[in-house]
Coordinates of C-alpha atoms (C1' of nucleotides) in Angstrom, one line a residue:
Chain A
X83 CA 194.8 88.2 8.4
X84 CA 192.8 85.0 7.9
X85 CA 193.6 82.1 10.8
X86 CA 192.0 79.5 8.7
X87 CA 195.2 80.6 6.2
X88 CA 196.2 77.1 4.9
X89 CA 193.4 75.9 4.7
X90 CA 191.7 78.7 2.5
X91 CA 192.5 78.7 -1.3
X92 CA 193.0 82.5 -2.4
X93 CA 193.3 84.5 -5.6
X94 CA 196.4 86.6 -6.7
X95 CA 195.3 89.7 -7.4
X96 CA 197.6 92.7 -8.8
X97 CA 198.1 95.9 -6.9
X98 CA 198.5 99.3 -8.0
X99 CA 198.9 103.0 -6.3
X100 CA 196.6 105.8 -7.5
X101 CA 198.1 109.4 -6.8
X102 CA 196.0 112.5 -6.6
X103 CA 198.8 115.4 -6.6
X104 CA 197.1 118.3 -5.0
X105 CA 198.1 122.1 -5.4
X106 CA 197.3 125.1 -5.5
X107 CA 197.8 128.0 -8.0
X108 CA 197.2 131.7 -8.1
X109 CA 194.4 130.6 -5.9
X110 CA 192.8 127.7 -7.6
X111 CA 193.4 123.9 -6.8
X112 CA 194.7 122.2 -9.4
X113 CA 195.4 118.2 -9.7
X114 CA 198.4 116.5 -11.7
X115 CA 197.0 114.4 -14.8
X116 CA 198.2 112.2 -17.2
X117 CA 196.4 111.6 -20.6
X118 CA 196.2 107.7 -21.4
X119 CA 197.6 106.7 -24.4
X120 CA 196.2 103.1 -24.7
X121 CA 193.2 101.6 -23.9
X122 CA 191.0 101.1 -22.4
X123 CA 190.2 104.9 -21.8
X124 CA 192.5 106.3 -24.7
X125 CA 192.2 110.1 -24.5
X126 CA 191.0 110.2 -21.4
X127 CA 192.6 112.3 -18.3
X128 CA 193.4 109.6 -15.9
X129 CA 195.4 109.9 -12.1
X130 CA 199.2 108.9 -12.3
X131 CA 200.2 105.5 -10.6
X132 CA 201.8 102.0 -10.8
X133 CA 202.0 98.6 -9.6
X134 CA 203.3 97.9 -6.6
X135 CA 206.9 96.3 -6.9
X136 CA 207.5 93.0 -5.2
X137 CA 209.0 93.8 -2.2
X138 CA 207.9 97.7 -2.2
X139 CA 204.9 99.0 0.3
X140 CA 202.2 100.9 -1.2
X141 CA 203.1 103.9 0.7
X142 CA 207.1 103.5 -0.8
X143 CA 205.3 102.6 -4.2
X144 CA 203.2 106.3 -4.1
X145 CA 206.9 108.1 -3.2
X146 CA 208.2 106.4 -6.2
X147 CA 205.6 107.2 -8.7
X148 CA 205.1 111.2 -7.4
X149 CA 209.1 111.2 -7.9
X150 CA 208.4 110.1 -11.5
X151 CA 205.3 111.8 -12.1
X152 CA 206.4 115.3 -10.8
X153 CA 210.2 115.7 -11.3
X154 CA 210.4 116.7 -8.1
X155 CA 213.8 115.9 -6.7
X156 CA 212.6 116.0 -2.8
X157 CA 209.7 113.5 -2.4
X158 CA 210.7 113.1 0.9
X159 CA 209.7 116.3 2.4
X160 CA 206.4 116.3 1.0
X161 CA 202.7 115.7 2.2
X162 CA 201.6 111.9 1.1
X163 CA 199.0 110.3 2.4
X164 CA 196.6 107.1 2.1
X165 CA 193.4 107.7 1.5
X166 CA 191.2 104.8 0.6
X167 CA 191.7 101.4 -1.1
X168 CA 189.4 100.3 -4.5
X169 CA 188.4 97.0 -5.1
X170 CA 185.5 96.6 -6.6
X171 CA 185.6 93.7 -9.2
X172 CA 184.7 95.3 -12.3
X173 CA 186.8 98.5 -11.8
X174 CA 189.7 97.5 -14.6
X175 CA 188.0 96.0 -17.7
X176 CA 191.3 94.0 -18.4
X177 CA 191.9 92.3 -15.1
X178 CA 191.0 92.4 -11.1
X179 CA 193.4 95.3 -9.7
X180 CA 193.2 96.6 -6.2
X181 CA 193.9 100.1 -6.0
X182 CA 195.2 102.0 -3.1
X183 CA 195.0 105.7 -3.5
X184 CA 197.3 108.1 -1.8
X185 CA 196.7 111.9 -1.4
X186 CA 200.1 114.4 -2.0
X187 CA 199.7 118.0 -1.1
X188 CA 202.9 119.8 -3.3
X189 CA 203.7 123.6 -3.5
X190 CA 203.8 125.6 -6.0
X191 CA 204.7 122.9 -9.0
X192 CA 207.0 122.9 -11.8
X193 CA 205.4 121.6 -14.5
X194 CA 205.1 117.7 -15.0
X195 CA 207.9 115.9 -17.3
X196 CA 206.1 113.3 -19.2
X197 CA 208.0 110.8 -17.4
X198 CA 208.6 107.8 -18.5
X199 CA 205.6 106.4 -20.3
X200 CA 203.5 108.9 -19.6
X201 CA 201.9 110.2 -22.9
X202 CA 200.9 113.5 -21.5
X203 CA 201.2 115.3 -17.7
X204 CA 199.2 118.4 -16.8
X205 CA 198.0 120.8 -14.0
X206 CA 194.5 120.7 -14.6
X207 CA 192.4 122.8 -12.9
X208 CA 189.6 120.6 -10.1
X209 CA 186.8 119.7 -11.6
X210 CA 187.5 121.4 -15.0
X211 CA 188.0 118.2 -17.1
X212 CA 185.0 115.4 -18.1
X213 CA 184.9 112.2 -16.7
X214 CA 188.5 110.6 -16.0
X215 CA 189.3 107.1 -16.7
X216 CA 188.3 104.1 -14.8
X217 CA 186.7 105.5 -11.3
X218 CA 189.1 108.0 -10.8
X219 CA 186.1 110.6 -11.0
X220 CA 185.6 108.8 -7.4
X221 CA 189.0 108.4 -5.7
X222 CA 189.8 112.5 -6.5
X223 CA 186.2 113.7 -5.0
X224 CA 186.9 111.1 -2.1
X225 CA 190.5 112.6 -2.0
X226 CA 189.4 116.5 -1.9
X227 CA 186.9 115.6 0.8
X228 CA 190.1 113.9 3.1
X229 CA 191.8 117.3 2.3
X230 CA 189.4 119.8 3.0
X231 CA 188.6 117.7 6.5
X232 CA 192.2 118.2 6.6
X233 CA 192.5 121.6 6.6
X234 CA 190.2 121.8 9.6
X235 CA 192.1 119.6 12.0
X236 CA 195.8 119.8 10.8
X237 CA 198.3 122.4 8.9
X238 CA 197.9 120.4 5.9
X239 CA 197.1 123.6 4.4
X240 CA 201.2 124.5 5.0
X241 CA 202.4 122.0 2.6
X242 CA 200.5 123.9 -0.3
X243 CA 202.7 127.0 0.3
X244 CA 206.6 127.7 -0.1
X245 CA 208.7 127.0 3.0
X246 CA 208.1 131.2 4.1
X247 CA 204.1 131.9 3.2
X248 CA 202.2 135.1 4.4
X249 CA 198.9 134.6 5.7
X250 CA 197.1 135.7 2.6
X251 CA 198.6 132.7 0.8
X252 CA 197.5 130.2 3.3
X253 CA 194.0 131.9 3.5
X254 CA 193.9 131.5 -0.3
X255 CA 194.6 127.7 0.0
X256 CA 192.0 127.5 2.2
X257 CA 189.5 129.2 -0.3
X258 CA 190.8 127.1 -2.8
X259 CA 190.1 123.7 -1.1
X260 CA 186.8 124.6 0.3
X261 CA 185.2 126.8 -2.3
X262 CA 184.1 129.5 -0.2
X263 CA 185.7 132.5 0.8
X264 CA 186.6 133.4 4.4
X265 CA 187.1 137.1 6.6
X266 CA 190.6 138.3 6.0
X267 CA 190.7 139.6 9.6
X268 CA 189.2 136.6 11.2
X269 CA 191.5 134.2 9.4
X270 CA 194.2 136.1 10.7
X271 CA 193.1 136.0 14.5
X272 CA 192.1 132.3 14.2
X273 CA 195.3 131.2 12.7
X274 CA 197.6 133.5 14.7
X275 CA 195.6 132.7 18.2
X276 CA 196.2 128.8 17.5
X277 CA 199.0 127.9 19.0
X278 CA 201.7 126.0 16.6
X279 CA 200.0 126.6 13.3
X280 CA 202.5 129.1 12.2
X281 CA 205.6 131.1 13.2
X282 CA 206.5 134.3 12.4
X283 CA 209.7 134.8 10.3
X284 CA 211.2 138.0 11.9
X285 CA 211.5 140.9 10.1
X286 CA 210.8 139.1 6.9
X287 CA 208.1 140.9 4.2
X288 CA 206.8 140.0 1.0
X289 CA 204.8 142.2 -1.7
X290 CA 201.9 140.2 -2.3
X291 CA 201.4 140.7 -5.4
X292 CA 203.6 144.0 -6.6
X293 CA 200.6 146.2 -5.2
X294 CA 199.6 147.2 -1.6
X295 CA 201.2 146.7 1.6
X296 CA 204.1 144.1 2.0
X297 CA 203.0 141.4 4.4
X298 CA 205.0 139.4 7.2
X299 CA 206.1 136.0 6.3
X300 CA 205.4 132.8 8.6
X301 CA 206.4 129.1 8.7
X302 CA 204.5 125.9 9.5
X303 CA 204.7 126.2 13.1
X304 CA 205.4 122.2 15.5
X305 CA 201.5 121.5 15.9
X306 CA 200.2 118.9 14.1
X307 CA 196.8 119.0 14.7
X308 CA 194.9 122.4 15.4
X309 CA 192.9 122.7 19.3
X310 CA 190.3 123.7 18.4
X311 CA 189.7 123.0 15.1
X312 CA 189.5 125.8 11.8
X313 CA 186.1 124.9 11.1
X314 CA 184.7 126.1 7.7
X315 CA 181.5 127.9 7.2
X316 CA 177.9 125.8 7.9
X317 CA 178.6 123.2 5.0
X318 CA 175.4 121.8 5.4
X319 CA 172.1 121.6 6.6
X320 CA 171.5 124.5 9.3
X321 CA 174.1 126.4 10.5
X322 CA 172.8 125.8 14.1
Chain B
X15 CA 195.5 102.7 -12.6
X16 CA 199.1 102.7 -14.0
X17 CA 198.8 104.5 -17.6
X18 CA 201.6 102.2 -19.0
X19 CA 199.9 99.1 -17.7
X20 CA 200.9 97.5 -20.7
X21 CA 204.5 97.7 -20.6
X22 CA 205.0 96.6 -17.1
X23 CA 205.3 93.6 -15.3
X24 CA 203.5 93.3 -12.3
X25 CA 203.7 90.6 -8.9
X26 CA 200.5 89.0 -8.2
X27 CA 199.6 89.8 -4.7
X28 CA 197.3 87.8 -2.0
X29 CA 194.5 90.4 -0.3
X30 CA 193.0 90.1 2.7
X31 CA 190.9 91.8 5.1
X32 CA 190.9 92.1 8.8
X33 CA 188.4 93.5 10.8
X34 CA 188.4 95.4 14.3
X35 CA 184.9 95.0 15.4
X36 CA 183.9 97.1 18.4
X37 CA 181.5 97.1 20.8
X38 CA 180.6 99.3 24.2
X39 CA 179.7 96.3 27.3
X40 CA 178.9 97.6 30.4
X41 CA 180.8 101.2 29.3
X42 CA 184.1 99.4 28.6
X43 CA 185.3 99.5 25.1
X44 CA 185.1 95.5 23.7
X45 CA 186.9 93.9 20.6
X46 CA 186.7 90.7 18.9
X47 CA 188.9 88.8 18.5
X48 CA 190.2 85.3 17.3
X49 CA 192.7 82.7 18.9
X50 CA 195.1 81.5 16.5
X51 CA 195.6 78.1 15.8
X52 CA 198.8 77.3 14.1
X53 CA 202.0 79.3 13.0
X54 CA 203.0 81.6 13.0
X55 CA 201.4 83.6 16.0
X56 CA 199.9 80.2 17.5
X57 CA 197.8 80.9 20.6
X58 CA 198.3 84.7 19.9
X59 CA 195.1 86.7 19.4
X60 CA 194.4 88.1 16.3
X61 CA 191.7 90.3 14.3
X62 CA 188.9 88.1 11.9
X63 CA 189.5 88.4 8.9
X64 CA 189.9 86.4 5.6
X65 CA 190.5 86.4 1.7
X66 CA 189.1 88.4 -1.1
X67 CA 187.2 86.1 -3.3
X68 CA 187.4 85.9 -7.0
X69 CA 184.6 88.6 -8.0
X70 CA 184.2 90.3 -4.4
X71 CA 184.8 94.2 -3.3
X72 CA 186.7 94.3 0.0
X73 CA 184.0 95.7 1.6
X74 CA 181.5 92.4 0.5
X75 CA 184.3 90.6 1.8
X76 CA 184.9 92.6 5.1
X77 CA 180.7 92.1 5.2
X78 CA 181.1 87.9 4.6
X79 CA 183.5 87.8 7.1
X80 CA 181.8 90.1 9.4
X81 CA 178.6 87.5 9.2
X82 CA 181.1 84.5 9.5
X83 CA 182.5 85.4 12.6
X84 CA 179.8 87.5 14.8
X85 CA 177.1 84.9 14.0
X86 CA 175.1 88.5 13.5
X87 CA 172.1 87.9 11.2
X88 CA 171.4 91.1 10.1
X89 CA 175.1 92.3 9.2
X90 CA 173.1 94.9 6.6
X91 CA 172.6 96.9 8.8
X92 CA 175.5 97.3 10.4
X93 CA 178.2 100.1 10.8
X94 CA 181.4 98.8 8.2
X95 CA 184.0 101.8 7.5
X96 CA 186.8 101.1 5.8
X97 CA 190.2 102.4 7.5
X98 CA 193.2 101.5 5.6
X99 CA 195.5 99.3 3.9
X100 CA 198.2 97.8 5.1
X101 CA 200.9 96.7 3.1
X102 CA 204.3 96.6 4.2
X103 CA 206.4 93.5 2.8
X104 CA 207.5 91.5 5.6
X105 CA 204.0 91.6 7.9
X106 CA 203.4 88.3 6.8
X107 CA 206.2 86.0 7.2
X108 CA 204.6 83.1 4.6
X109 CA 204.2 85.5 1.4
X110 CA 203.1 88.7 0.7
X111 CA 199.5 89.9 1.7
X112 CA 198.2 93.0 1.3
X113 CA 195.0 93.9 3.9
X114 CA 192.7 95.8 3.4
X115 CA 191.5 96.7 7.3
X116 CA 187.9 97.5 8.3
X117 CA 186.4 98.8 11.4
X118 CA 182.1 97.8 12.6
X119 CA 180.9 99.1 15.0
X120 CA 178.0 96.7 16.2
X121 CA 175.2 97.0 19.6
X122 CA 175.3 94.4 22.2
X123 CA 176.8 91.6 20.5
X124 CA 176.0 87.6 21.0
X125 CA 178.6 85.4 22.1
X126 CA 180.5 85.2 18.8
X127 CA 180.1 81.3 17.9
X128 CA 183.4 79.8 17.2
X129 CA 182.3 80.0 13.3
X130 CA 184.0 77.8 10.6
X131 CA 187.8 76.8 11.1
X132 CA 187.9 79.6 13.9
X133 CA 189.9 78.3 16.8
X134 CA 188.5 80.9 19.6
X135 CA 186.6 83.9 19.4
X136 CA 185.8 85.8 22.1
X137 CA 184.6 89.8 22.8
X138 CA 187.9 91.2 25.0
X139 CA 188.5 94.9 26.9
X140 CA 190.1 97.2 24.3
X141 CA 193.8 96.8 25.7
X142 CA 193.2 94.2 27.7
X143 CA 195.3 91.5 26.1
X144 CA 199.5 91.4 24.9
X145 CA 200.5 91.5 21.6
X146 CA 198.6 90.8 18.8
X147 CA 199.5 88.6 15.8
X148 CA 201.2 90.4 12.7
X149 CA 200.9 93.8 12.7
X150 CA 197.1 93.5 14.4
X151 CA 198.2 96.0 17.3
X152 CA 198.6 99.0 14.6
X153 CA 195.3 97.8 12.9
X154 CA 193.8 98.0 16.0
X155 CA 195.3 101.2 17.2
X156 CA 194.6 103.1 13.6
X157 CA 191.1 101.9 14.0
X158 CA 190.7 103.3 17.6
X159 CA 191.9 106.6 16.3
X160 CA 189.5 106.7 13.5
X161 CA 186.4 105.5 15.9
X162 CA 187.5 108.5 18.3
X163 CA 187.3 110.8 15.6
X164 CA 184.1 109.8 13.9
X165 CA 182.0 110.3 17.1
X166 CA 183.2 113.8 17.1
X167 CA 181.7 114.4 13.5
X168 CA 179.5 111.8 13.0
X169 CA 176.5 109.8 15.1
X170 CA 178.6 106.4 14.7
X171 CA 177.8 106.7 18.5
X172 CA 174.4 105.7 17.7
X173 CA 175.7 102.3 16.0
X174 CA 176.8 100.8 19.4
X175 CA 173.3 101.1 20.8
X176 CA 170.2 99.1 20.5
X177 CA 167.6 100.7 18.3
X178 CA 165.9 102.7 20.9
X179 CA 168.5 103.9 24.0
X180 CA 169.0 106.2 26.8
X181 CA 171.3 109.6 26.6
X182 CA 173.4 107.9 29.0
X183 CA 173.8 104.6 27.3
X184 CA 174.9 107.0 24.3
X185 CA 177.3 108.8 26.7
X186 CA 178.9 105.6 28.3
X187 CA 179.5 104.9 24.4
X188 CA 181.4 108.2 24.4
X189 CA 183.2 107.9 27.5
X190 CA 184.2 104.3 26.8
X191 CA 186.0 104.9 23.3
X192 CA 187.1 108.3 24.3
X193 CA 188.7 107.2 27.4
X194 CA 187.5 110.6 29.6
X195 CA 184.5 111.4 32.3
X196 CA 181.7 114.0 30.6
X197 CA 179.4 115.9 32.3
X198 CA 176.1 114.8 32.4
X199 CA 174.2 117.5 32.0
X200 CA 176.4 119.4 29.5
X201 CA 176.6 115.9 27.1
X202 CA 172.5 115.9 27.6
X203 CA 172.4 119.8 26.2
X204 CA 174.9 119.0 23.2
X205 CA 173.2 116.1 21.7
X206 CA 169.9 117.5 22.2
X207 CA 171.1 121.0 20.8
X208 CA 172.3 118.9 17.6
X209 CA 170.1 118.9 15.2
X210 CA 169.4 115.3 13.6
X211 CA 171.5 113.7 16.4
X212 CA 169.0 111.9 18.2
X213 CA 164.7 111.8 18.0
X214 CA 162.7 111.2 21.1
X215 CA 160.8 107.9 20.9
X216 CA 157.2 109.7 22.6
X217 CA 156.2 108.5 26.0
X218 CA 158.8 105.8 26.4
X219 CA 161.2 105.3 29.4
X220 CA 163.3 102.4 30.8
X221 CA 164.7 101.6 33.8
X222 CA 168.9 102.2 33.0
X223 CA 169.9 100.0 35.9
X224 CA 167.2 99.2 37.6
X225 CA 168.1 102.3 40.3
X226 CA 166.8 105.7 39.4
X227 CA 165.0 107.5 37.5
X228 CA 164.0 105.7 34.2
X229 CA 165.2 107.7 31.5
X230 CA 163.8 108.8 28.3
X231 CA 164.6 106.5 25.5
X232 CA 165.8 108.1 21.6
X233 CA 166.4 106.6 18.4
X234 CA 168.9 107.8 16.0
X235 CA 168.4 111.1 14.0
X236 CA 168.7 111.4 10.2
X237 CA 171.7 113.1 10.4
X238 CA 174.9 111.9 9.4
X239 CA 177.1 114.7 10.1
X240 CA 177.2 117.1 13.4
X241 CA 177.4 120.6 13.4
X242 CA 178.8 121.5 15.0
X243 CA 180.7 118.6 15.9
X244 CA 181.2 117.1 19.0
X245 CA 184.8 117.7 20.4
X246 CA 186.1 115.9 23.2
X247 CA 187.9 117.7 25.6
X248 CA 191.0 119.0 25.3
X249 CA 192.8 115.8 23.8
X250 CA 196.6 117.5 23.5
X251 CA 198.8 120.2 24.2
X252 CA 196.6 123.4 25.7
X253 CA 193.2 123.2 25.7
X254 CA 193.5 127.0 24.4
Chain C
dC48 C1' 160.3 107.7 55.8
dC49 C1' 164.7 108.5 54.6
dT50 C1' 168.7 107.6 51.8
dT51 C1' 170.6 106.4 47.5
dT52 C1' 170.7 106.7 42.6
dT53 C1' 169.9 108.4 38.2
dA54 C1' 167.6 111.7 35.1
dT55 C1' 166.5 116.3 33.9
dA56 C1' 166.2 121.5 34.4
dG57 C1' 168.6 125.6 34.9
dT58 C1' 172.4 129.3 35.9
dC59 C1' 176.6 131.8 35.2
dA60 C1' 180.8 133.1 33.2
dT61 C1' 184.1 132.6 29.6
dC62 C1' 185.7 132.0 25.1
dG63 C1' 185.4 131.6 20.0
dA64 C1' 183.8 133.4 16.1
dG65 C1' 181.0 136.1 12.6
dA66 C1' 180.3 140.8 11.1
dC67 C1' 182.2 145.0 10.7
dT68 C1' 185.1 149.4 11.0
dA69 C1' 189.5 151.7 11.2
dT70 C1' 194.4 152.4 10.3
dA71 C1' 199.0 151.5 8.0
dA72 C1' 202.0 150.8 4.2
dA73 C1' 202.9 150.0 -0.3
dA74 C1' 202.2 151.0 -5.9
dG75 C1' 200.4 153.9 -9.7
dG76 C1' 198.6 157.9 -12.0
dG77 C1' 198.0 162.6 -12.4
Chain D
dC116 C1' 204.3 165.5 -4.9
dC117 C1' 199.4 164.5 -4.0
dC118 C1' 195.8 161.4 -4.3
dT119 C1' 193.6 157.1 -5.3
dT120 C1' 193.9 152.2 -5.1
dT121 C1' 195.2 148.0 -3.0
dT122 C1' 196.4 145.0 0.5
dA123 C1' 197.8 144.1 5.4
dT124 C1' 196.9 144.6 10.1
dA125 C1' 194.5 146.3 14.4
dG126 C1' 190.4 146.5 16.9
dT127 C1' 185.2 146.4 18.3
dC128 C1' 180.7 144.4 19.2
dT129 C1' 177.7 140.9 19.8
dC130 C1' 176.0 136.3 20.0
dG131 C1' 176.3 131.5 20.6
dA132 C1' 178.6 127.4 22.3
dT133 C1' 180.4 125.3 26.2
dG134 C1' 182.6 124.2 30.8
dA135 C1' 181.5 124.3 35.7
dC136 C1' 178.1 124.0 38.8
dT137 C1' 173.5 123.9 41.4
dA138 C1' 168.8 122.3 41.9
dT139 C1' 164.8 119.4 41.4
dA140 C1' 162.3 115.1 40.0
dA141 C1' 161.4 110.2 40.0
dA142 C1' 162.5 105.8 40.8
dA143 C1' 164.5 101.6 44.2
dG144 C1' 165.9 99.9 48.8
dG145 C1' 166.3 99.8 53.4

DNA sequence: CCTTTTATAGTCATCGAGACTATAAAAGGG
DNA sequence: CCCTTTTATAGTCTCGATGACTATAAAAGG
């Protein structure tokens, strides 16, 4: 906030929310698109989002637009967060937006009305399509990093399953965010020996996937963050 | 980037940024900040800060202001990391401003000259003072956070010493933002086990306080990520 | 010379985690 | 019904990281 307020002359600028809706499906992370019917950018894949509304915060403008976007009926429950803010001047060929980009982790989706004036909604898989509009290549790689640091320190990786998960599904979100695959068995002991990650659902089973053994069902457990961390594999330089 | 851009009306918005610039005196966490002249929040302190220009990215802005207010030459150089945006309606009570908040983390700072229509500026113990103007305690808190966090993952410890520094100068750094005692030997062991964290600086030394040994001075390393990180101990719940 | 202060070297035990093996419980095919 | 396949779960072994702690070195000050 500026103290030399008055005295300062300022430019309007207009403000907008960029979403990237995160999930993950049959073990690969997919990201909610919309296809721009206009231009700039006509044809091109492009992240769902809007202008803020006068008297609306950014973080009650994101809750709006995923409502629209999705079809969900419960926004409320689900995993939104801010990521990073864009601003640099040349970003929007029409006019000067700042853009404040938000980060929603959904389960298992239903598939995207083409709200409103949305020409075209899709679960894409990451990294499958070209280049999106505008920077939005950017604010989604800048947004999967966020999440896969996630991961590591929180149970962010809960709010990509169903309310009851077994382990194998939350090992596959994991896999799915990171890119590399992880020890079943060591998973389990890490996860289970961290107190407050999960909670086991007594006497509850699930077949996987119609073959092999049925496997115990957990909830997110209370903790939000995870002492000590679930660090992935040596993602760079030596593995010391 | 709304797709039906077109079709909607949008409110023009005012963006700022504010700044939490930290620093490590004499091992106690420092911030600077700026005595407000008029209303609302007259005589309150307050985070720098200031306008976007016309054709300017926040984070040219959050640099300008940085330069404007520290009196810092070199602001180049400097560690800027943007934190978040805040944007809630009524945190301005003249019109609506969205801010885009930024944390630097600079070495032992000058005397911040009172520049341009500052009223006051002045370095002041993290905590030490009531309540700030707007919603500058959250700013300030978020930021905090985010610091902590960084100097787990990152060498951002390095960016509140001189070029060339002690283990224990980097250590006070540690214990001033972290707000806990480490062990000397065991903090000496970690950094130097950590690959890229820190180089020696061949056959220098420097008298830390005039007492003691003089210690062996290190510049920073080339790496911008630990690993494995540095945690801090035991921050909640168990320490497992 | 002795005390104080700070830096640096090392020791020991414990815990976490990677790699791996073994067993249990389901489905499917003969 | 037996046998193979598939997945979940239990357990073992080893190594490395780290917390707690002790010991030595090199300076200043009395």
């Amino acid at each position: 906030m500026p103290h030399g307020y008055d005295k300062h002359a300022y430019e309007p600028f207009a403000v907008t929310v960029d979403l990237a809706v995160l999930t993950v499906r049959q073990g690969v992370l997919h990201v909610l698109l919309v296809e721009r019917g206009q231009e700039p950018y006509a044809g091109r894949w492009a992240l769902p989002g809007g202008f803020l509304l006068p008297d609306e915060s950014a973080e009650t403008a994101a809750r709006r637009e995923l409502a629209e976007e999705t079809g969900l009926d419960d926004v409320c429950g689900l995993d939104l967060e801010q990521s990073r803010t864009y601003s640099e001047p040349g970003r929007d060929p029409r006019m000067r937006v700042v853009s404040v980009a938000f980060t929603a982790l959904v389960p298992d989706p239903p598939e995207p009305r083409g709200g409103g004036d949305a020409a075209r909604a899709r679960w894409l898989p990451y990294g499958s399509v070209g280049p999106l509009a505008f920077d939005h290549d950017r604010i989604l790689a800048d947004a999967h990093d966020r999440v896969g640091a996630r991961l590591e320190n929180t149970h962010a990786a809960t709010a990509f399953c169903p309310p009851e998960f077994t382990l194998g599904e939350l090992q596959q979100v994991y896999e799915a965010v990171w890119g590399t695959a992880l020890d079943r068995p060591n998973f389990r002991r890490k996860v289970l020996a961290t107190p407050g990650f999960v909670e086991p659902v007594p006497g509850a089973a699930r077949l996987t996937a119609g073959r092999g053994k049925p496997a115990a069902l957990y909830r997110a457990g209370p903790a939000a963050a995870l002492h000590p961390p679930l660090l992935r594999p040596s993602r760079e330089g030596s593995p010391a």
